[in-house]
């Protein structure tokens, strides 16, 4: 009974894969659009790489910060909170107008 949500372990299973899908979508939402973003905003290759490095740097920083916090509040609360806050900069992707905005946006998506 794979679609039965009445049992706690099945709810955990379904919410886990749904959360992973959302996290995957948030992290990789900009990657397929980078060639179009480069043309539209007139960015150089260096500016695109800078935005990518900033995103990864933000992720590394947050992993160190959120690891101990996960032990204190639990993974469910933390995962839900991170997904909710990460969806805001993802929704603001269309508001980017220059290289600095793109780097800041990818930093917050990386968080």
PDB file of C-alpha atoms in Angstrom:
ATOM      1  CA  UNK A   1       0.000   0.000   0.000  1.00  0.00           C
ATOM      2  CA  UNK A   2       2.382   2.580  -1.300  1.00  0.00           C
ATOM      3  CA  UNK A   3      -0.154   5.418  -1.484  1.00  0.00           C
ATOM      4  CA  UNK A   4      -1.528   4.949   2.027  1.00  0.00           C
ATOM      5  CA  UNK A   5      -0.831   8.053   4.118  1.00  0.00           C
ATOM      6  CA  UNK A   6      -2.390   6.726   7.319  1.00  0.00           C
ATOM      7  CA  UNK A   7       0.767   4.955   8.505  1.00  0.00           C
ATOM      8  CA  UNK A   8       3.548   7.199   9.858  1.00  0.00           C
ATOM      9  CA  UNK A   9       6.408   5.566   7.980  1.00  0.00           C
ATOM     10  CA  UNK A  10       4.602   5.982   4.645  1.00  0.00           C
ATOM     11  CA  UNK A  11       3.936   9.656   5.397  1.00  0.00           C
ATOM     12  CA  UNK A  12       7.635  10.083   6.188  1.00  0.00           C
ATOM     13  CA  UNK A  13       8.568   8.333   2.946  1.00  0.00           C
ATOM     14  CA  UNK A  14       6.327  10.501   0.771  1.00  0.00           C
ATOM     15  CA  UNK A  15       7.238  13.753   2.469  1.00  0.00           C
ATOM     16  CA  UNK A  16      10.929  12.853   2.169  1.00  0.00           C
ATOM     17  CA  UNK A  17      10.867  12.317  -1.591  1.00  0.00           C
ATOM     18  CA  UNK A  18       8.669  15.393  -2.067  1.00  0.00           C
ATOM     19  CA  UNK A  19      11.066  17.514   0.004  1.00  0.00           C
ATOM     20  CA  UNK A  20      14.051  16.165  -1.935  1.00  0.00           C
ATOM     21  CA  UNK A  21      12.331  16.993  -5.225  1.00  0.00           C
ATOM     22  CA  UNK A  22      11.627  20.555  -4.080  1.00  0.00           C
ATOM     23  CA  UNK A  23      15.224  20.991  -2.874  1.00  0.00           C
ATOM     24  CA  UNK A  24      16.540  19.631  -6.186  1.00  0.00           C
ATOM     25  CA  UNK A  25      14.268  21.974  -8.131  1.00  0.00           C
ATOM     26  CA  UNK A  26      15.333  25.000  -6.075  1.00  0.00           C
ATOM     27  CA  UNK A  27      19.045  24.277  -6.400  1.00  0.00           C
ATOM     28  CA  UNK A  28      19.008  23.561 -10.157  1.00  0.00           C
ATOM     29  CA  UNK A  29      16.313  26.039 -11.255  1.00  0.00           C
ATOM     30  CA  UNK A  30      18.768  28.554 -12.712  1.00  0.00           C
ATOM     31  CA  UNK A  31      21.311  26.176 -14.296  1.00  0.00           C
ATOM     32  CA  UNK A  32      19.414  25.433 -17.539  1.00  0.00           C
ATOM     33  CA  UNK A  33      18.683  29.129 -17.988  1.00  0.00           C
ATOM     34  CA  UNK A  34      22.248  30.396 -17.619  1.00  0.00           C
ATOM     35  CA  UNK A  35      22.881  30.704 -21.357  1.00  0.00           C
ATOM     36  CA  UNK A  36      19.749  32.821 -21.762  1.00  0.00           C
ATOM     37  CA  UNK A  37      20.542  34.848 -18.642  1.00  0.00           C
ATOM     38  CA  UNK A  38      24.039  35.504 -20.006  1.00  0.00           C
ATOM     39  CA  UNK A  39      22.643  36.856 -23.286  1.00  0.00           C
ATOM     40  CA  UNK A  40      19.802  38.849 -21.718  1.00  0.00           C
ATOM     41  CA  UNK A  41      21.897  40.545 -19.034  1.00  0.00           C
ATOM     42  CA  UNK A  42      25.071  40.801 -21.130  1.00  0.00           C
ATOM     43  CA  UNK A  43      27.171  38.878 -18.607  1.00  0.00           C
ATOM     44  CA  UNK A  44      30.695  37.615 -19.110  1.00  0.00           C
ATOM     45  CA  UNK A  45      31.758  34.044 -18.495  1.00  0.00           C
ATOM     46  CA  UNK A  46      33.642  35.206 -15.391  1.00  0.00           C
ATOM     47  CA  UNK A  47      30.471  36.747 -13.918  1.00  0.00           C
ATOM     48  CA  UNK A  48      28.547  33.509 -14.491  1.00  0.00           C
ATOM     49  CA  UNK A  49      31.285  31.473 -12.806  1.00  0.00           C
ATOM     50  CA  UNK A  50      31.360  33.936  -9.927  1.00  0.00           C
ATOM     51  CA  UNK A  51      27.644  33.465  -9.350  1.00  0.00           C
ATOM     52  CA  UNK A  52      28.076  29.694  -9.387  1.00  0.00           C
ATOM     53  CA  UNK A  53      30.967  29.797  -6.920  1.00  0.00           C
ATOM     54  CA  UNK A  54      29.025  32.110  -4.618  1.00  0.00           C
ATOM     55  CA  UNK A  55      26.094  29.662  -4.646  1.00  0.00           C
ATOM     56  CA  UNK A  56      28.301  26.725  -3.725  1.00  0.00           C
ATOM     57  CA  UNK A  57      30.078  28.794  -1.072  1.00  0.00           C
ATOM     58  CA  UNK A  58      26.738  29.672   0.501  1.00  0.00           C
ATOM     59  CA  UNK A  59      25.797  26.022   0.579  1.00  0.00           C
ATOM     60  CA  UNK A  60      29.040  25.008   2.283  1.00  0.00           C
ATOM     61  CA  UNK A  61      28.655  27.764   4.885  1.00  0.00           C
ATOM     62  CA  UNK A  62      25.068  26.783   5.661  1.00  0.00           C
ATOM     63  CA  UNK A  63      25.957  23.106   6.027  1.00  0.00           C
ATOM     64  CA  UNK A  64      28.405  23.976   8.786  1.00  0.00           C
ATOM     65  CA  UNK A  65      25.850  26.259  10.417  1.00  0.00           C
ATOM     66  CA  UNK A  66      22.820  23.980  10.091  1.00  0.00           C
ATOM     67  CA  UNK A  67      24.506  20.736  11.166  1.00  0.00           C
ATOM     68  CA  UNK A  68      24.506  21.493  14.906  1.00  0.00           C
ATOM     69  CA  UNK A  69      21.163  23.283  14.596  1.00  0.00           C
ATOM     70  CA  UNK A  70      19.679  20.092  13.125  1.00  0.00           C
ATOM     71  CA  UNK A  71      20.709  18.253  16.294  1.00  0.00           C
ATOM     72  CA  UNK A  72      18.885  20.825  18.440  1.00  0.00           C
ATOM     73  CA  UNK A  73      15.563  21.299  16.617  1.00  0.00           C
ATOM     74  CA  UNK A  74      15.352  18.152  14.494  1.00  0.00           C
ATOM     75  CA  UNK A  75      15.590  17.528  10.767  1.00  0.00           C
ATOM     76  CA  UNK A  76      11.887  17.892   9.945  1.00  0.00           C
ATOM     77  CA  UNK A  77      11.562  21.414  11.302  1.00  0.00           C
ATOM     78  CA  UNK A  78      14.857  22.521   9.842  1.00  0.00           C
ATOM     79  CA  UNK A  79      14.246  20.972   6.409  1.00  0.00           C
ATOM     80  CA  UNK A  80      10.808  22.567   6.177  1.00  0.00           C
ATOM     81  CA  UNK A  81      12.142  25.955   7.251  1.00  0.00           C
ATOM     82  CA  UNK A  82      15.037  25.876   4.793  1.00  0.00           C
ATOM     83  CA  UNK A  83      12.758  24.879   1.906  1.00  0.00           C
ATOM     84  CA  UNK A  84      10.280  27.646   2.707  1.00  0.00           C
ATOM     85  CA  UNK A  85      12.984  30.305   2.897  1.00  0.00           C
ATOM     86  CA  UNK A  86      14.848  29.010  -0.174  1.00  0.00           C
ATOM     87  CA  UNK A  87      11.723  29.249  -2.287  1.00  0.00           C
ATOM     88  CA  UNK A  88      11.633  33.050  -1.887  1.00  0.00           C
ATOM     89  CA  UNK A  89      14.870  33.820  -3.777  1.00  0.00           C
ATOM     90  CA  UNK A  90      13.982  31.171  -6.350  1.00  0.00           C
ATOM     91  CA  UNK A  91      10.728  33.000  -7.020  1.00  0.00           C
ATOM     92  CA  UNK A  92      12.691  36.255  -7.376  1.00  0.00           C
ATOM     93  CA  UNK A  93      14.865  34.911 -10.202  1.00  0.00           C
ATOM     94  CA  UNK A  94      12.994  37.001 -12.773  1.00  0.00           C
ATOM     95  CA  UNK A  95      13.894  40.210 -10.937  1.00  0.00           C
ATOM     96  CA  UNK A  96      17.637  39.883 -11.606  1.00  0.00           C
ATOM     97  CA  UNK A  97      18.999  42.799 -13.640  1.00  0.00           C
ATOM     98  CA  UNK A  98      22.797  42.556 -13.372  1.00  0.00           C
ATOM     99  CA  UNK A  99      25.701  40.324 -12.312  1.00  0.00           C
ATOM    100  CA  UNK A 100      25.636  41.458  -8.686  1.00  0.00           C
ATOM    101  CA  UNK A 101      21.952  40.653  -8.336  1.00  0.00           C
ATOM    102  CA  UNK A 102      22.561  37.220  -9.862  1.00  0.00           C
ATOM    103  CA  UNK A 103      25.421  36.487  -7.444  1.00  0.00           C
ATOM    104  CA  UNK A 104      23.383  37.589  -4.419  1.00  0.00           C
ATOM    105  CA  UNK A 105      20.379  35.599  -5.579  1.00  0.00           C
ATOM    106  CA  UNK A 106      22.444  32.444  -6.056  1.00  0.00           C
ATOM    107  CA  UNK A 107      24.025  33.005  -2.645  1.00  0.00           C
ATOM    108  CA  UNK A 108      20.625  32.987  -0.984  1.00  0.00           C
ATOM    109  CA  UNK A 109      19.445  30.033  -3.057  1.00  0.00           C
ATOM    110  CA  UNK A 110      22.596  28.226  -1.960  1.00  0.00           C
ATOM    111  CA  UNK A 111      21.705  28.866   1.667  1.00  0.00           C
TER     112      UNK A 111
END
